[in-house]
Each structure stands twice: as C-alpha cells, then as structure tokens.
Coordinates of N, CA and C in Angstrom, one line a residue:
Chain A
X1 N 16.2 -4.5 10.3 CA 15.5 -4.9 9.2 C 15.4 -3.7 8.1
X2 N 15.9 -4.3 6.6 CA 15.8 -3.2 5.7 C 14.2 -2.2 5.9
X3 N 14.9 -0.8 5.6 CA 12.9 -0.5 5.1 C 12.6 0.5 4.4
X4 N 12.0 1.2 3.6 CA 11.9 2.5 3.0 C 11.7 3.7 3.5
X5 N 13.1 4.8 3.0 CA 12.6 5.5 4.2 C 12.2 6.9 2.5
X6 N 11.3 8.0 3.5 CA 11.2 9.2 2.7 C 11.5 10.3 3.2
X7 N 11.4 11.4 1.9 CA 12.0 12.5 2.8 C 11.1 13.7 1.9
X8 N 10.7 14.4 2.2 CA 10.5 15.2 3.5 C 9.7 14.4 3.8
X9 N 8.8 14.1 5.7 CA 8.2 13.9 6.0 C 6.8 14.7 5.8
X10 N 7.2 16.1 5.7 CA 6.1 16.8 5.5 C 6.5 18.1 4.1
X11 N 5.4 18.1 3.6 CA 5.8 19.5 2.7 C 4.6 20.1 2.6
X12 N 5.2 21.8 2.8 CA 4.1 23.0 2.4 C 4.5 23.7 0.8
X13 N 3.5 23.9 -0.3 CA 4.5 24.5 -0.8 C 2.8 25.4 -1.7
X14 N 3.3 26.2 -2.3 CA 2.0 26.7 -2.9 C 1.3 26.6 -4.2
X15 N 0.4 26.5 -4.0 CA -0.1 26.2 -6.0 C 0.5 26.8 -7.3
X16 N 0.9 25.5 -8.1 CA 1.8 26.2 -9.2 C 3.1 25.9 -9.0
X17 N 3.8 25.7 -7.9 CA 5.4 25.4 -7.2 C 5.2 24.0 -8.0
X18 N 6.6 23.7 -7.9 CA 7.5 22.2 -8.0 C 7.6 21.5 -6.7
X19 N 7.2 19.8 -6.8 CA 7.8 19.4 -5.5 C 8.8 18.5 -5.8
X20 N 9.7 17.8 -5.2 CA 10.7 16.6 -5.5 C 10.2 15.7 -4.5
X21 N 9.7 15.1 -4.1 CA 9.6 14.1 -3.5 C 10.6 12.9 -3.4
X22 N 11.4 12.4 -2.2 CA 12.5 11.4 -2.5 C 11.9 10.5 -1.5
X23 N 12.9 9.4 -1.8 CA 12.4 7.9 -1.6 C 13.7 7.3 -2.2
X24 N 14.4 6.5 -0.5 CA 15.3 5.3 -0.8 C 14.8 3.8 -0.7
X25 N 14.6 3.1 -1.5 CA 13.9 2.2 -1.6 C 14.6 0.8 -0.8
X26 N 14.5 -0.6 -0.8 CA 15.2 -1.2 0.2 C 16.5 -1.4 -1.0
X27 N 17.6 -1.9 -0.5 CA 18.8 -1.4 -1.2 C 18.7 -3.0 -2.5
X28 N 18.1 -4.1 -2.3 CA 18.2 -4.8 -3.3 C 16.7 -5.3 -4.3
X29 N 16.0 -4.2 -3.9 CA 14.6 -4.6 -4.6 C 15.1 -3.7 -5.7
X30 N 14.0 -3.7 -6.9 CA 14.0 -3.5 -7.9 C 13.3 -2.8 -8.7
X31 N 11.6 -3.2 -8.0 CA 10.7 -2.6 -8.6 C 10.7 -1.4 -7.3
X32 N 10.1 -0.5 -7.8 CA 9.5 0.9 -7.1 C 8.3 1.7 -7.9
X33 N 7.7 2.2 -6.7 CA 6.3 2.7 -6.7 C 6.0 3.8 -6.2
X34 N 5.0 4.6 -6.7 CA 4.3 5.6 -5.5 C 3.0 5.6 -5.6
X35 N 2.3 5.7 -4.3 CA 0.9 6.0 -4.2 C 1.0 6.7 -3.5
X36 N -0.6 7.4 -3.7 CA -1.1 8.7 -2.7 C -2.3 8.3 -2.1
X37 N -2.7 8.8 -0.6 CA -3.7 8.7 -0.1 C -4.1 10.0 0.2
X38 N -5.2 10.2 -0.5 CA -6.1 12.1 0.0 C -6.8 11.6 1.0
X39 N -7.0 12.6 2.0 CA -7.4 12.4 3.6 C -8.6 11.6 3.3
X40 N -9.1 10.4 4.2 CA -9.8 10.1 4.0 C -10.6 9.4 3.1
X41 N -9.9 9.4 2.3 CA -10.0 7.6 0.7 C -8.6 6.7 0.8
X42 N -9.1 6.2 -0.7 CA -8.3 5.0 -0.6 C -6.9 5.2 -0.6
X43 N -5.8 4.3 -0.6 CA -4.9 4.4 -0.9 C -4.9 4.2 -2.8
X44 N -3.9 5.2 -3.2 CA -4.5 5.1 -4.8 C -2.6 5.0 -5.6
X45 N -3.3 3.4 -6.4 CA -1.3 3.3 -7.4 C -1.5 4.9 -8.3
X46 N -0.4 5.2 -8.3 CA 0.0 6.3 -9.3 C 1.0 5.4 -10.4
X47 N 2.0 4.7 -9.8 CA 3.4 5.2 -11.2 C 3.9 3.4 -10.6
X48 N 4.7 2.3 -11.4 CA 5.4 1.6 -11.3 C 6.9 1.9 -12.1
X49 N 7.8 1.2 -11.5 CA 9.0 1.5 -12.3 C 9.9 0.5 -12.1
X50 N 10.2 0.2 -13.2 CA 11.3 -1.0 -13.4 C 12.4 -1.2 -14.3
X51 N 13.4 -1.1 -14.3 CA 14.9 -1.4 -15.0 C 14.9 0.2 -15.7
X52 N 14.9 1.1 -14.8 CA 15.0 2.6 -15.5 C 14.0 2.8 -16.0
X53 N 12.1 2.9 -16.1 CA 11.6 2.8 -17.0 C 10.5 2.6 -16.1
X54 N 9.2 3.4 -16.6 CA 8.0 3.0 -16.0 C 7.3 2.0 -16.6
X55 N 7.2 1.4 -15.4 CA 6.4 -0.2 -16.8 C 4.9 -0.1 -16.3
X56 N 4.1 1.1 -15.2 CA 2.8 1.4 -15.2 C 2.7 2.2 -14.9
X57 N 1.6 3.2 -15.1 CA 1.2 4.7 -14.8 C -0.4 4.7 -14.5
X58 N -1.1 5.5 -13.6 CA -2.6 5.2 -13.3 C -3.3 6.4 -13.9
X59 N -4.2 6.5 -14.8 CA -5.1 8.1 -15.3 C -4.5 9.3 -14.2
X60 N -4.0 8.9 -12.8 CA -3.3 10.1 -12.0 C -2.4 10.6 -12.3
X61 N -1.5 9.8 -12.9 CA 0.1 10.3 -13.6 C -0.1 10.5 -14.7
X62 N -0.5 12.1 -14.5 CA -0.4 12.7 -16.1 C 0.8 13.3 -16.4
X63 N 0.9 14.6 -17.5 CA 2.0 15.5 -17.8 C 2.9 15.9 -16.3
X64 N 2.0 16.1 -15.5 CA 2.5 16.9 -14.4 C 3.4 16.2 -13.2
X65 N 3.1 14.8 -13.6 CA 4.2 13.8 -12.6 C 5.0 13.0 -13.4
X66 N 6.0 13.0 -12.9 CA 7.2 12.9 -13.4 C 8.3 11.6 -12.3
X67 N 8.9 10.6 -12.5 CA 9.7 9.9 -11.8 C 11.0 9.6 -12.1
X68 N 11.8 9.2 -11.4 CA 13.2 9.3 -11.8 C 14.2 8.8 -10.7
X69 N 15.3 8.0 -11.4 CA 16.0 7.5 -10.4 C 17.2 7.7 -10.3
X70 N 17.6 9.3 -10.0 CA 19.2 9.6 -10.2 C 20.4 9.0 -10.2
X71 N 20.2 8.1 -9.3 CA 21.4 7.4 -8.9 C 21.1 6.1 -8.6
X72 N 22.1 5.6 -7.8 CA 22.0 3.9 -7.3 C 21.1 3.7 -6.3
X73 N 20.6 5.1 -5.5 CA 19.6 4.4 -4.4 C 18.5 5.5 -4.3
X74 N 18.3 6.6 -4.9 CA 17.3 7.3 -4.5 C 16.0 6.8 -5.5
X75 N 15.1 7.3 -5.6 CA 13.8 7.1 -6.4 C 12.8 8.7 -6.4
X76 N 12.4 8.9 -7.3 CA 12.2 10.2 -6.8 C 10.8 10.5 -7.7
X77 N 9.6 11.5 -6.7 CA 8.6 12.0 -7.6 C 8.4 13.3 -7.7
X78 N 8.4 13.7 -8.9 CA 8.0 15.4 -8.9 C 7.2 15.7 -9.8
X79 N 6.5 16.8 -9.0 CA 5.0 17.1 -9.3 C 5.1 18.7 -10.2
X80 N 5.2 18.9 -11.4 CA 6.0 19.8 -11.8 C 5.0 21.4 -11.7
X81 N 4.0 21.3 -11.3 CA 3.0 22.7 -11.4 C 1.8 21.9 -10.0
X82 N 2.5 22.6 -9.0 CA 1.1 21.6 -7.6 C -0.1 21.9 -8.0
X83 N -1.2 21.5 -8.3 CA -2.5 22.1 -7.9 C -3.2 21.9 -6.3
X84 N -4.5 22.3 -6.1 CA -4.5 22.1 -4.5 C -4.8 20.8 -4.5
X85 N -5.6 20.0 -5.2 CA -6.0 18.6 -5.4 C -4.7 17.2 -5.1
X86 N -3.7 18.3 -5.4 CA -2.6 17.3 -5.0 C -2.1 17.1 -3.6
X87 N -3.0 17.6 -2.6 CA -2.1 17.6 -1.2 C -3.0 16.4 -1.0
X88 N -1.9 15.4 -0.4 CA -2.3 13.9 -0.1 C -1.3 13.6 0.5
X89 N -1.0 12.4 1.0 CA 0.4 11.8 1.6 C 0.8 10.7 0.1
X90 N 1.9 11.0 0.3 CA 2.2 10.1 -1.2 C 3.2 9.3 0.0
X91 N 2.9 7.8 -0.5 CA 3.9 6.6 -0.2 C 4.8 6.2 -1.6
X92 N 5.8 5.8 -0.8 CA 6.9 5.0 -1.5 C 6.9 3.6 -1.4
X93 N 7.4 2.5 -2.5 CA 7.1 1.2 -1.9 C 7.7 0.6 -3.2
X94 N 8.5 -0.3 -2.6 CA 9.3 -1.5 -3.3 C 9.1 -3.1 -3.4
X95 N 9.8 -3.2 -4.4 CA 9.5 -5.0 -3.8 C 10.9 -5.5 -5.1
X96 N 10.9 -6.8 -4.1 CA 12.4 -7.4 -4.4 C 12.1 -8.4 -5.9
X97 N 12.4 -9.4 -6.0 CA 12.0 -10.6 -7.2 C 11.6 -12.1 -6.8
X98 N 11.1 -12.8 -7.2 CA 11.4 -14.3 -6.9 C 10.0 -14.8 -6.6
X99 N 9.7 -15.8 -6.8 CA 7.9 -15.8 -6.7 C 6.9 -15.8 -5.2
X100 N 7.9 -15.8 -4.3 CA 6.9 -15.9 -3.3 C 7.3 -14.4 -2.7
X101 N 8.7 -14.2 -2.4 CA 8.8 -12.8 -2.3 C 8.9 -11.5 -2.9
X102 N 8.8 -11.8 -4.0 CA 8.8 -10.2 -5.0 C 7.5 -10.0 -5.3
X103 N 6.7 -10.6 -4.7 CA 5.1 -9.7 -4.5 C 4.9 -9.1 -3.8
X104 N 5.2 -9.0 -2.5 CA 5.4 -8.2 -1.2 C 6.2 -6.8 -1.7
X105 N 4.6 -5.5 -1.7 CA 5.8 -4.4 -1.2 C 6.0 -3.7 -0.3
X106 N 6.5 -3.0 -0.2 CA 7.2 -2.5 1.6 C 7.4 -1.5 1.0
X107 N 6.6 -0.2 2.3 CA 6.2 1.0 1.8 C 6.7 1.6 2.7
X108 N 7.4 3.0 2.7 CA 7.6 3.9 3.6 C 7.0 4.8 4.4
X109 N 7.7 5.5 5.0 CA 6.4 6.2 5.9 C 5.4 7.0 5.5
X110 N 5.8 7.9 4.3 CA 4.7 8.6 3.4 C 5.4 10.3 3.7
X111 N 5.1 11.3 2.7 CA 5.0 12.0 2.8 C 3.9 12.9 2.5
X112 N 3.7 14.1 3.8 CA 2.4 14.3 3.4 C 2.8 15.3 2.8
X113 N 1.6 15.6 1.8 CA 2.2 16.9 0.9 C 0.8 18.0 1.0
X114 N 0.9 19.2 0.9 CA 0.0 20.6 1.4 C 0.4 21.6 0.7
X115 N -1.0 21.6 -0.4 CA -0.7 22.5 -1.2 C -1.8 23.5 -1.2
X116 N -1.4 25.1 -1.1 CA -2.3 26.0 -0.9 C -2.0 26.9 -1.6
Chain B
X1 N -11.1 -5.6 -13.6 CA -10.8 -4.9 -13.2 C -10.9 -5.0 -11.7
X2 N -9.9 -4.8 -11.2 CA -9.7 -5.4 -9.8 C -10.5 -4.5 -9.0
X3 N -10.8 -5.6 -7.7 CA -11.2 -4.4 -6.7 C -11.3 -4.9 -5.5
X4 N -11.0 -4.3 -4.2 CA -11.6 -4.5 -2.6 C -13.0 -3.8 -2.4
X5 N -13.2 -4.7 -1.3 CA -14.5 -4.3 -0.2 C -14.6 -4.5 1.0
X6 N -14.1 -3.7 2.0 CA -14.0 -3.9 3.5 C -15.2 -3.5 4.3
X7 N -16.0 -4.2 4.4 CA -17.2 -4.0 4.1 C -17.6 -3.2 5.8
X8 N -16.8 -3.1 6.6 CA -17.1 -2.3 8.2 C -16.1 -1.1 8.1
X9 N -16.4 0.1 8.5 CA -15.6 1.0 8.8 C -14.7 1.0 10.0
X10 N -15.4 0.3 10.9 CA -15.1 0.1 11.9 C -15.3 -1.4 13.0
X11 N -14.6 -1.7 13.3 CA -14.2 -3.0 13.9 C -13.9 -2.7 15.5
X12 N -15.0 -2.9 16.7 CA -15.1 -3.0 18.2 C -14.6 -4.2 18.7
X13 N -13.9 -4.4 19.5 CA -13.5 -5.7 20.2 C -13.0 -5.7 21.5
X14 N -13.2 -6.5 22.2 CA -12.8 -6.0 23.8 C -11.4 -6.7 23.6
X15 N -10.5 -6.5 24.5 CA -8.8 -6.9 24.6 C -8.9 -8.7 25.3
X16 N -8.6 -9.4 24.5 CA -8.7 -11.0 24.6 C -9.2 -11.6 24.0
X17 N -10.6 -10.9 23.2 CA -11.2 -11.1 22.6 C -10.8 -12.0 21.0
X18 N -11.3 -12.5 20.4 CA -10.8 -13.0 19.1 C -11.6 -11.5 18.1
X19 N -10.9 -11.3 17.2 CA -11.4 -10.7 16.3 C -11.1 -10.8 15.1
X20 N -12.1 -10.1 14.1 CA -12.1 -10.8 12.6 C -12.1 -9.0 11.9
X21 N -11.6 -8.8 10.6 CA -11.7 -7.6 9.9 C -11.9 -8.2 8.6
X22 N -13.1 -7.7 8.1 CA -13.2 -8.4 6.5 C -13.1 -8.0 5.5
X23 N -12.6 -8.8 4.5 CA -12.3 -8.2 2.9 C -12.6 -9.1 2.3
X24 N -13.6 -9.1 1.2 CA -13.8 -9.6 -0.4 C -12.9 -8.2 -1.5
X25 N -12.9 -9.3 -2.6 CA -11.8 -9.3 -3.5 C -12.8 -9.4 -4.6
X26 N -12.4 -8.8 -5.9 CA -12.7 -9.4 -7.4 C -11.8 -9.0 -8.5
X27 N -11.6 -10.0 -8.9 CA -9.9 -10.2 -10.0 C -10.3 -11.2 -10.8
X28 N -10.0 -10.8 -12.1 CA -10.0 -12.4 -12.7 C -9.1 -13.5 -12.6
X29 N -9.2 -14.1 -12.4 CA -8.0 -15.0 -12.3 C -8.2 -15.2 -10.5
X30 N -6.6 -15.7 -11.0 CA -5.9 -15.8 -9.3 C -5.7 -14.6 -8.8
X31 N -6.1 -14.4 -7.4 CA -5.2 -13.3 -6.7 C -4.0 -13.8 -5.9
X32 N -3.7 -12.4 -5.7 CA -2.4 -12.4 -4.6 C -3.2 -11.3 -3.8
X33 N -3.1 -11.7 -2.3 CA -4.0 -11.0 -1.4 C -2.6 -10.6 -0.1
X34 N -3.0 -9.4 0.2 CA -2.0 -8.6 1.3 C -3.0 -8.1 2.0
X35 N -2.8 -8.1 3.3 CA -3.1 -7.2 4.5 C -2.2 -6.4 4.8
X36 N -2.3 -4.9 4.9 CA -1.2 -4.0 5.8 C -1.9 -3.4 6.9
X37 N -1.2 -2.8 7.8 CA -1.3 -1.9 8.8 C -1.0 -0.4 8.8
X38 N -2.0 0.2 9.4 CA -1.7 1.9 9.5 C -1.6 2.4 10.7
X39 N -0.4 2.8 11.5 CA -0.4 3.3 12.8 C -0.7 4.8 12.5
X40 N -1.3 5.7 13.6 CA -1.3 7.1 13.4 C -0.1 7.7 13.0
X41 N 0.0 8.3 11.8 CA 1.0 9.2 11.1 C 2.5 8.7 11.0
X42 N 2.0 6.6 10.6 CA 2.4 6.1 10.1 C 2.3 5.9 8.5
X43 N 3.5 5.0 8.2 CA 3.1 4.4 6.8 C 2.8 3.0 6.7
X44 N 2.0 2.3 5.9 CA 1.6 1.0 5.4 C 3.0 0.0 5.8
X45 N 2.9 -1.3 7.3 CA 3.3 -1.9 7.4 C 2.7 -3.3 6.6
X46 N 3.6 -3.8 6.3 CA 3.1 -5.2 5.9 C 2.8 -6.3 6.8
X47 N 1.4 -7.0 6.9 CA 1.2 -8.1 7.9 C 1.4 -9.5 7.7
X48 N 0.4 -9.4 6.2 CA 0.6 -11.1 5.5 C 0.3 -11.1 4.4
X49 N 0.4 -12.1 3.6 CA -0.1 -12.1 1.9 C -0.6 -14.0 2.2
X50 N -1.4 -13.9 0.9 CA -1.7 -15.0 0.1 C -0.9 -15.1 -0.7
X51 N -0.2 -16.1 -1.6 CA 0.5 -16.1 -3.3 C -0.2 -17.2 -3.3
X52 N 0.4 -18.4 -2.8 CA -0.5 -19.6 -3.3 C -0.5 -20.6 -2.5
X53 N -1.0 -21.7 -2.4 CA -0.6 -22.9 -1.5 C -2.0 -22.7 -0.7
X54 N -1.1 -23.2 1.4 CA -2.3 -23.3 2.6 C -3.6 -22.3 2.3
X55 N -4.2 -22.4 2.2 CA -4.9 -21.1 2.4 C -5.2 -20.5 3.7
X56 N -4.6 -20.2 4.8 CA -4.8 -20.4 6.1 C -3.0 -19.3 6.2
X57 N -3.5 -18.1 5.9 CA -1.6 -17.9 6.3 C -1.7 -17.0 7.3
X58 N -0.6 -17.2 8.3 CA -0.1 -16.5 9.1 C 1.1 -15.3 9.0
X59 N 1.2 -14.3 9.6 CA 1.5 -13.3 9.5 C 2.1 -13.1 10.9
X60 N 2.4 -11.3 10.5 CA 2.9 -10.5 11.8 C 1.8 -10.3 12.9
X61 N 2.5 -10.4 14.2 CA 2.2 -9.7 15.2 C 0.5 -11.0 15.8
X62 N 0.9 -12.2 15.5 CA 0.0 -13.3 15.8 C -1.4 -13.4 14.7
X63 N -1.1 -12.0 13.5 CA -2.9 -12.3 13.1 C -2.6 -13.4 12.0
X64 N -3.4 -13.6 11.3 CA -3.5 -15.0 10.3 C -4.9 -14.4 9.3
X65 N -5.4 -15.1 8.4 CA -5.7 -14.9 7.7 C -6.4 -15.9 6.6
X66 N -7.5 -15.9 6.3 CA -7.8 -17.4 5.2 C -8.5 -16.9 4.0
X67 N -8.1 -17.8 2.8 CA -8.2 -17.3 1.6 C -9.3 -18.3 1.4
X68 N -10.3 -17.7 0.7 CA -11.9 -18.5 0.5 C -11.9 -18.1 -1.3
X69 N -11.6 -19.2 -1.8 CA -12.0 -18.5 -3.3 C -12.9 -18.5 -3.4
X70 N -13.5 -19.8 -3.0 CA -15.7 -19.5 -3.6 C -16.1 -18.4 -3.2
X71 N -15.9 -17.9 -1.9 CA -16.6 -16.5 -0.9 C -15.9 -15.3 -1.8
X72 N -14.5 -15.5 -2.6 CA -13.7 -14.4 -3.0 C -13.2 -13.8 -1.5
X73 N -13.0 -14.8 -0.8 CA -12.9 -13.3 0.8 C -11.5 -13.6 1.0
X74 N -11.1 -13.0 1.7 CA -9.5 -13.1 2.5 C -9.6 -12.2 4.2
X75 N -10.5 -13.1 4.6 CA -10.9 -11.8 6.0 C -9.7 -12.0 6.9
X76 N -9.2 -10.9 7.4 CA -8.0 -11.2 8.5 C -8.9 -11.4 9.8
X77 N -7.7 -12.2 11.0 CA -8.5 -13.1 12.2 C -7.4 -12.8 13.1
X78 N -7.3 -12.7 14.3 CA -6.8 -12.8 15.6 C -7.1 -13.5 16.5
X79 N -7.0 -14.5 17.0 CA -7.5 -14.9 18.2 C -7.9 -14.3 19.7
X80 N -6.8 -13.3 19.8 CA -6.9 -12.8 21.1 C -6.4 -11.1 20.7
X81 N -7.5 -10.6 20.9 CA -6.8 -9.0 20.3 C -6.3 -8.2 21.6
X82 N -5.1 -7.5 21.1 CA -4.5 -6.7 22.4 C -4.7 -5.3 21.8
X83 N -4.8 -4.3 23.2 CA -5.0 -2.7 23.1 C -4.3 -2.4 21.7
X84 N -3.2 -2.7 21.5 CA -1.6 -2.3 20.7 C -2.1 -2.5 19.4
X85 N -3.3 -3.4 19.2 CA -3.9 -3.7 17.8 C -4.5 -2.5 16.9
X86 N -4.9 -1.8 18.0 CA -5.7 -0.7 17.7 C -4.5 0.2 16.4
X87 N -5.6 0.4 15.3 CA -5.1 1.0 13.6 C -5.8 0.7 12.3
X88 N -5.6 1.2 11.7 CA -6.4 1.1 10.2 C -5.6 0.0 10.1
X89 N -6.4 -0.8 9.3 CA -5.9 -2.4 8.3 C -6.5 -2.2 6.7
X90 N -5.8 -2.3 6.2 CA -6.1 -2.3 4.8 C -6.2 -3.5 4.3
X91 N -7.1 -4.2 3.4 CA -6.6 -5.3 2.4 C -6.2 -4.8 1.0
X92 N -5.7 -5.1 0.3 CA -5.4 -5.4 -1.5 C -5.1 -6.4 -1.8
X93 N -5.6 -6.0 -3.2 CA -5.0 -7.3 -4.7 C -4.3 -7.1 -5.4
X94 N -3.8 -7.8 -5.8 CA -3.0 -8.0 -7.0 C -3.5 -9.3 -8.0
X95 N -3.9 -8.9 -9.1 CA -4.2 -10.6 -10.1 C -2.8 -10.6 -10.6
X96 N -3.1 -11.9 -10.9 CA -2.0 -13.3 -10.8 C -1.3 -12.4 -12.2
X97 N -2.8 -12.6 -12.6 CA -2.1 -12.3 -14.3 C -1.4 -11.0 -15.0
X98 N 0.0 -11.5 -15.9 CA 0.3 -10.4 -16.2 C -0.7 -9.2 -16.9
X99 N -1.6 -9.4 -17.2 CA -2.3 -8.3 -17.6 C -2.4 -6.7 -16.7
X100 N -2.7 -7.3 -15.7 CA -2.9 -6.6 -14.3 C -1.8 -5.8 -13.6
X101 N -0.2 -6.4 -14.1 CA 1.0 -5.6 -13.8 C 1.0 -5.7 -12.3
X102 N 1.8 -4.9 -11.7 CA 2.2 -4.9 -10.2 C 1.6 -4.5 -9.2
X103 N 1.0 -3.5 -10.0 CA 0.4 -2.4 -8.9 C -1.2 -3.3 -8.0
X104 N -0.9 -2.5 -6.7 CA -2.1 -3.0 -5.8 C -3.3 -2.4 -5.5
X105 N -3.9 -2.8 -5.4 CA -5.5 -2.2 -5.5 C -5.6 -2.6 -4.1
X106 N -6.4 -0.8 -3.5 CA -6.6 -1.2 -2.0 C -8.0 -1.2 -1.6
X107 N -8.3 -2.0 -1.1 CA -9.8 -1.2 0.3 C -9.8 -0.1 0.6
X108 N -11.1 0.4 1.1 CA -11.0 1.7 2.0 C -10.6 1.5 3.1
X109 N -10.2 0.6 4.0 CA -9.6 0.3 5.2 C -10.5 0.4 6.3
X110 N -10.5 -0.3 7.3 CA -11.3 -0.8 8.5 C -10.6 -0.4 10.0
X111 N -10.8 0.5 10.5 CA -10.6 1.1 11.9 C -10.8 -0.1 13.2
X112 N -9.9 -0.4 13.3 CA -10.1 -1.2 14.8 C -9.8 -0.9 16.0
X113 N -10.5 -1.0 16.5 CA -10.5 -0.2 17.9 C -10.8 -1.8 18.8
X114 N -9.5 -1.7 19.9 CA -9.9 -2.6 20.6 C -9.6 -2.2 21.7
X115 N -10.9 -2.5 23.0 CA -10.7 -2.1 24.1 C -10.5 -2.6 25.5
X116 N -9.8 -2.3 26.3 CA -9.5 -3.0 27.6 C -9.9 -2.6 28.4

C-alpha cells in the first residue's frame, strides 16, 4: 500500500540553524501538507500546497517557514533560523482528488525536530 | 471557525469489551469528519471518515463510527476491543465549505488503554 514516508526521522540541530525537512508524498496525490505536534497538544495545520503554490498557511507559517517542491516527488519544509519553540514532530500528509477520496489525508511518520 | 472536543483524556476498557471514544465537532455548514490513530512513535494512521451519505461508517481494523448532526458528534465505537487497540485516536474536521480550504482541525486526542 502506497504511504508517506519522511526523512529524517529525527533531528538535533541548534537555535538559529536551518532545517530541511523532506517528505515523499503518495506518488499520485496532489495536495500536500505539514503539521506539527509540540509534545503534548494538538496536532496543529501549518502550510497547504497545491499546483506549485501554497493555497493555505496558518498564523504558524511565518517569514521563517518556507515549502517547496524540488522535483517530481519530494515536498520539502525549512525552517530558515530554529528557535527553541520549534522542536515538535512535524508530519507530512497528502491527499489524492475526486469527491469521496481526495478528502482523506495520509500522513507520514513525522519527524521529530529538537531544537536547543 | 472550526473546532474538536474529545471530551476524555483517557478511555479504560477491558479486552472484548465494546468501546466508545468521543468527539463533538463545530463547523458551519457540512462536515467532513476523520478519525486517525497514533501508535507510540508513530505517525497519524487513517481509520474512517464521514463525507456524506449512511451516517453509520465503518472503517479500519473493525471500528465504525456514527455521524449525529443534531448532537454535532462523530463518536468512534468498537464492539469488541482487543489489547492491540491500545493508542491515541484523534478526531478532525474539515467544513464542507470552500471557505474553510483543506486543512484539518484536530482534537486533543483520547488515550485508550484496553486491558486483558
């Protein structure tokens, strides 16, 4: 069964650093996503993206996050200056088209991110 | 402005037992309702959605699910719960309406613990 995978599963990196966060989404969906969950709350939307182009952003995706889809299969988030506020597990998550199935998204394993 | 409420942190059930995990919803309009799953240092599996029609849907792994619009609820249900159940379950929304765009709005999620 298709599924989203991410990469790194884990990252350290220190306040002020860059991170890239990647994400191959399922190979024929369309839309792509990321949220983050900080230990302990909700899961929280950050960013939608569709046909090369963010078609939503949440008061969390400010100046400092950034998305992008190099090629034909990756999806990618970077966090251009970490603060410590940003260590959370960020998920990846897609979804295909069509009315009963392009509402369903399918999320990856997450990456946790640790920032000190 | 959308939102969940899972209103137990935690969900007890002995193994055979039927069990229930609850979520109210508020959206204007129509929702589209999802249940996922969280295994330990897992990511968000998908179990079932609402879009429209039975209100009664079934899903992964035997659970099911009923959509109450008077109540606003979408509580997920099991009949017979096994050890293996045991994980955070999330609910979200999505409104129908384009206003609302893609992104999902989640619960704080509900710990279930079922024991044998």
């Amino acid at each position: 069964e298709p599924e989203v995978t991410q990469t790194p599963s884990h990252q350290v990196t220190q306040m002020g650093q860059e991170v890239i966060l990647r994400c191959v989404p399922i190979s024929n969906h369309l839309y792509f996503y990321w949220y983050r969950q900080i230990l302990g709350q909700k899961v929280e939307f950050l960013v939608s993206f569709y046909n090369n182009e963010i078609s939503e952003k949440s008061e969390i995706f400010d100046d400092q996050f950034s998305v992008e889809r190099p090629d034909g299969s990756n999806f990618t988030l970077k966090i251009r200056s970490t603060k410590l506020e940003d260590s959370a597990m960020y998920f990846c998550a897609s979804s295909g088209t069509g009315v009963q199935f392009g509402k369903t998204q399918y999320f990856g394993p997450g990456t946790r991110l640790l920032v000190l | 402005a959308q939102s969940v409420a899972q209103p137990e942190d935690q969900v007890n059930v002995a193994e055979g037992n039927p069990l229930t995990v609850k979520c109210t919803y508020s959206v204007s309009g129509n929702p589209y309702l999802f249940w996922y799953v969280q295994y330990p240092n897992r990511g968000l599996q998908f179990l079932l959605k609402y879009i429209t029609g039975d209100n009664l849907v079934k899903g992964s792994y035997g659970f099911e699910a009923e959509f109450n619009k008077s109540q606003t609820s979408f509580h997920l249900k099991k009949p017979s719960a096994l050890v293996s159940d045991s994980a955070l379950y999330f609910c979200a929304v999505r409104g129908a309406n384009m206003e609302y765009g893609n992104k999902l709005v989640f619960g704080a999620g509900t710990i279930l613990r079922v024991k044998s």
